[in-house]
Short mmCIF file of C-alpha atoms in Angstrom, two decimals:
data_model
loop_
_atom_site.label_atom_id
_atom_site.label_comp_id
_atom_site.label_asym_id
_atom_site.label_seq_id
_atom_site.Cartn_x
_atom_site.Cartn_y
_atom_site.Cartn_z
CA MET A 1 16.86 56.85 -60.69
CA ASP A 2 20.08 58.18 -62.23
CA HIS A 3 21.69 61.21 -60.64
CA LEU A 4 19.43 64.28 -60.77
CA VAL A 5 19.16 67.32 -58.53
CA ILE A 6 15.90 69.25 -58.34
CA THR A 7 16.14 72.74 -56.87
CA ILE A 8 12.91 74.37 -55.75
CA GLY A 9 12.63 78.06 -55.05
CA CYS A 10 9.23 79.24 -53.92
CA GLU A 11 7.13 82.13 -52.77
CA TYR A 12 6.15 81.97 -49.12
CA GLY A 13 2.72 80.39 -48.83
CA ALA A 14 2.89 78.65 -52.22
CA LYS A 15 3.40 75.19 -50.67
CA GLY A 16 6.86 74.72 -52.21
CA ASN A 17 8.26 72.85 -49.22
CA ALA A 18 5.37 70.34 -49.15
CA ILE A 19 5.62 69.84 -52.91
CA GLY A 20 9.38 69.30 -52.75
CA ARG A 21 9.05 66.78 -49.94
CA LYS A 22 6.46 64.81 -51.91
CA VAL A 23 8.64 64.81 -55.01
CA ALA A 24 11.58 63.48 -53.01
CA ASN A 25 9.45 60.80 -51.34
CA ASP A 26 7.86 59.67 -54.61
CA LEU A 27 11.19 59.48 -56.43
CA GLY A 28 13.00 57.93 -53.46
CA ILE A 29 15.70 60.59 -53.28
CA LYS A 30 17.16 62.82 -50.56
CA PHE A 31 15.30 65.92 -49.37
CA TYR A 32 16.99 69.05 -48.02
CA ASP A 33 14.86 71.96 -46.88
CA ARG A 34 16.20 75.31 -45.67
CA GLU A 35 16.48 74.14 -42.07
CA LEU A 36 18.52 71.05 -42.95
CA VAL A 37 20.91 73.04 -45.14
CA ASP A 38 21.25 75.64 -42.37
CA GLU A 39 22.17 72.90 -39.89
CA VAL A 40 25.00 71.75 -42.14
CA ILE A 41 26.20 75.33 -42.63
CA ASN A 42 26.22 75.83 -38.86
CA GLU A 43 28.13 72.59 -38.31
CA VAL A 44 31.00 73.71 -40.54
CA GLY A 45 31.52 76.95 -38.70
CA VAL A 46 29.06 79.67 -39.74
CA PRO A 47 26.72 80.47 -36.82
CA LYS A 48 23.06 81.11 -37.63
CA ASP A 49 23.21 84.73 -36.47
CA ILE A 50 26.13 85.44 -38.81
CA MET A 51 24.30 83.88 -41.75
CA GLU A 52 21.18 85.91 -40.98
CA LYS A 53 23.17 89.16 -40.97
CA VAL A 54 24.85 88.28 -44.26
CA GLU A 55 21.49 87.47 -45.83
CA SER A 56 20.10 90.82 -44.76
CA GLY A 57 22.88 92.56 -46.65
CA VAL A 58 25.18 93.36 -43.72
CA THR A 59 28.92 93.12 -44.39
CA ILE A 60 30.77 91.56 -41.47
CA ALA A 61 34.51 91.88 -40.97
CA GLY A 62 36.22 88.88 -39.38
CA LYS A 63 39.48 88.36 -37.52
CA GLY A 64 40.83 85.48 -39.57
CA ALA A 65 44.27 85.58 -41.18
CA GLU A 66 45.21 84.50 -44.67
CA GLY A 67 45.82 80.78 -44.89
CA GLN A 68 44.62 77.45 -46.13
CA GLU A 69 41.24 75.89 -45.50
CA LYS A 70 41.27 73.35 -42.69
CA ARG A 71 38.62 71.44 -40.76
CA GLY A 72 35.86 73.36 -42.41
CA SER A 73 36.83 76.66 -40.80
CA PHE A 74 37.67 78.37 -44.12
CA SER A 75 40.18 80.52 -42.23
CA LYS A 76 41.41 82.22 -45.41
CA TYR A 77 38.22 84.28 -45.41
CA ALA A 78 38.94 87.15 -43.03
CA ASN A 79 35.74 88.80 -44.23
CA LEU A 80 32.92 86.78 -42.66
CA THR A 81 30.51 87.81 -45.40
CA GLU A 82 32.72 86.18 -48.03
CA ARG A 83 33.21 83.18 -45.77
CA ALA A 84 29.47 82.68 -45.24
CA VAL A 85 28.74 82.87 -48.96
CA HIS A 86 31.62 80.51 -49.72
CA VAL A 87 30.40 77.96 -47.17
CA GLN A 88 26.84 77.96 -48.50
CA HIS A 89 28.03 77.48 -52.08
CA LYS A 90 30.34 74.66 -51.03
CA ILE A 91 27.65 72.86 -48.99
CA VAL A 92 25.05 73.05 -51.76
CA ASN A 93 27.56 71.75 -54.31
CA LYS A 94 28.54 68.86 -52.03
CA LEU A 95 24.93 67.85 -51.37
CA ALA A 96 24.17 67.99 -55.09
CA ALA A 97 27.23 65.92 -56.03
CA LYS A 98 26.66 63.25 -53.40
CA ASP A 99 23.17 61.96 -54.22
CA SER A 100 20.09 62.64 -56.29
CA CYS A 101 18.08 65.07 -54.19
CA VAL A 102 15.58 67.88 -53.87
CA ILE A 103 16.97 71.11 -52.40
CA ILE A 104 14.54 73.77 -51.20
CA GLY A 105 15.67 77.38 -51.44
CA ARG A 106 19.12 78.47 -50.36
CA SER A 107 19.76 79.89 -53.85
CA ALA A 108 20.59 76.38 -55.03
CA ASP A 109 19.21 77.19 -58.49
CA TYR A 110 21.86 79.89 -58.91
CA ILE A 111 24.68 77.99 -57.24
CA LEU A 112 24.13 74.97 -59.50
CA LYS A 113 23.31 76.94 -62.67
CA ASP A 114 26.28 75.55 -64.59
CA GLU A 115 25.59 71.89 -63.75
CA ASP A 116 23.97 69.62 -66.34
CA ASN A 117 22.06 67.27 -64.01
CA VAL A 118 19.85 69.93 -62.41
CA LEU A 119 16.17 70.79 -62.86
CA ARG A 120 15.58 74.25 -61.46
CA VAL A 121 11.97 74.89 -60.43
CA PHE A 122 10.25 77.97 -59.04
CA ILE A 123 6.83 77.62 -57.42
CA TYR A 124 4.51 80.58 -56.98
CA ALA A 125 0.81 81.24 -56.35
CA PRO A 126 -1.64 84.17 -56.52
CA ASP A 127 -1.50 86.47 -53.51
CA ASP A 128 -4.97 85.51 -52.29
CA ILE A 129 -4.04 81.81 -52.32
CA ARG A 130 -0.79 82.47 -50.48
CA LEU A 131 -2.69 84.54 -47.92
CA ALA A 132 -5.26 81.78 -47.35
CA ASN A 133 -2.51 79.15 -47.01
CA VAL A 134 -0.59 81.19 -44.44
CA MET A 135 -3.72 82.01 -42.45
CA LYS A 136 -4.61 78.32 -42.28
CA GLY A 137 -1.10 76.99 -41.80
CA HIS A 138 -0.16 79.40 -39.01
CA ASN A 139 -3.61 80.07 -37.55
CA LEU A 140 -3.30 83.80 -38.25
CA ASN A 141 -5.84 86.47 -39.07
CA GLU A 142 -5.70 88.13 -42.47
CA GLU A 143 -3.75 91.19 -41.33
CA ASP A 144 -1.04 89.20 -39.54
CA ALA A 145 -0.75 86.70 -42.39
CA ALA A 146 -0.30 89.52 -44.92
CA LEU A 147 2.39 91.08 -42.74
CA LEU A 148 4.23 87.76 -42.44
CA ILE A 149 4.16 87.28 -46.23
CA ARG A 150 5.56 90.78 -46.81
CA GLU A 151 8.35 90.16 -44.29
CA LYS A 152 9.23 86.78 -45.80
CA ASP A 153 9.20 88.13 -49.36
CA LYS A 154 11.52 90.96 -48.37
CA ARG A 155 13.88 88.62 -46.52
CA TYR A 156 14.02 86.06 -49.32
CA HIS A 157 14.75 88.75 -51.90
CA GLN A 158 17.51 90.22 -49.72
CA ARG A 159 18.98 86.77 -49.10
CA HIS A 160 19.08 85.85 -52.78
CA LEU A 161 20.62 89.18 -53.76
CA ALA A 162 23.26 88.96 -51.02
CA LEU A 163 24.26 85.40 -51.90
CA THR A 164 24.07 85.56 -55.70
CA GLY A 165 24.15 89.19 -56.76
CA SER A 166 21.06 88.53 -58.90
CA ASN A 167 17.33 89.18 -58.65
CA ARG A 168 15.37 86.30 -57.10
CA GLY A 169 12.71 86.61 -59.77
CA ASP A 170 15.12 86.20 -62.70
CA ARG A 171 13.48 83.55 -64.88
CA HIS A 172 16.80 82.85 -66.61
CA ASN A 173 17.92 80.96 -63.51
CA ARG A 174 14.89 78.62 -63.72
CA ASP A 175 13.87 75.80 -66.02
CA LEU A 176 10.28 75.54 -64.84
CA LEU A 177 7.88 78.03 -63.23
CA ILE A 178 4.66 76.61 -61.79
CA ASP A 179 1.57 78.17 -60.19
CA SER A 180 0.87 75.60 -57.45
CA SER A 181 -2.77 76.69 -57.16
CA LEU A 182 -3.57 75.14 -60.55
CA LEU A 183 -2.88 71.51 -59.62
CA GLY A 184 -2.35 71.56 -55.85
CA ILE A 185 0.43 69.78 -53.97
CA GLU A 186 -0.04 66.33 -55.52
CA GLY A 187 -0.62 67.54 -59.07
CA THR A 188 2.31 69.95 -59.00
CA ALA A 189 4.58 67.27 -57.54
CA LYS A 190 3.54 64.84 -60.28
CA MET A 191 4.30 67.39 -62.98
CA ILE A 192 7.81 67.90 -61.59
CA GLU A 193 8.29 64.13 -61.28
CA ASP A 194 7.16 63.50 -64.87
CA ILE A 195 9.50 66.17 -66.22
CA SER A 196 12.35 64.78 -64.10
CA LYS A 197 11.82 61.29 -65.50
CA THR A 198 11.69 62.67 -69.04
CA ILE A 199 14.97 64.48 -68.50
CA MET A 200 16.66 61.38 -67.14
CA GLY A 201 15.32 59.32 -70.03
CA LYS A 202 16.92 61.71 -72.52
CA GLU A 203 20.27 61.45 -70.74
CA LYS A 204 20.45 57.65 -70.90
#
């Protein structure tokens, strides 16, 4: 298909990752989940522990001096918080420009908000469905699953705010909001695929 980037933000336990992977497989395009994007970020010089601190809202002062970017070190960013945010934005933009792809999370919807070839999706589900999915997927009891969901929700909200300055639930940064419990993984994926094909048809 012609160049199109699909960003998928999702509530924990709403099956967003599985849906995104199916969309990418069905359309024959690249798939980048949070872990894959994190690996790239780490490779260009932002350690995972630094990124985790930044995402939790911690400001980290670095030792770098003013200067030009070189070899991915982004040495001009003495403040490591600014450097980490800059790296993530740059990586997401590069992945989006290179190939048609699905990008899960990592505030890609916000980072690519000014691009024309992007479909920005947010997947959610009722709390009881999320709870059941997490209990089954992680073999947890109800209490532990509920705790994990609360922790993930808090972390994702903090991460999005730290990296974008905006609320994660802002619908103005999304083109499509879907309750995955209505159609399941396959049905939700097909809906996204159909809309993607319609968009590309309009652009031809």
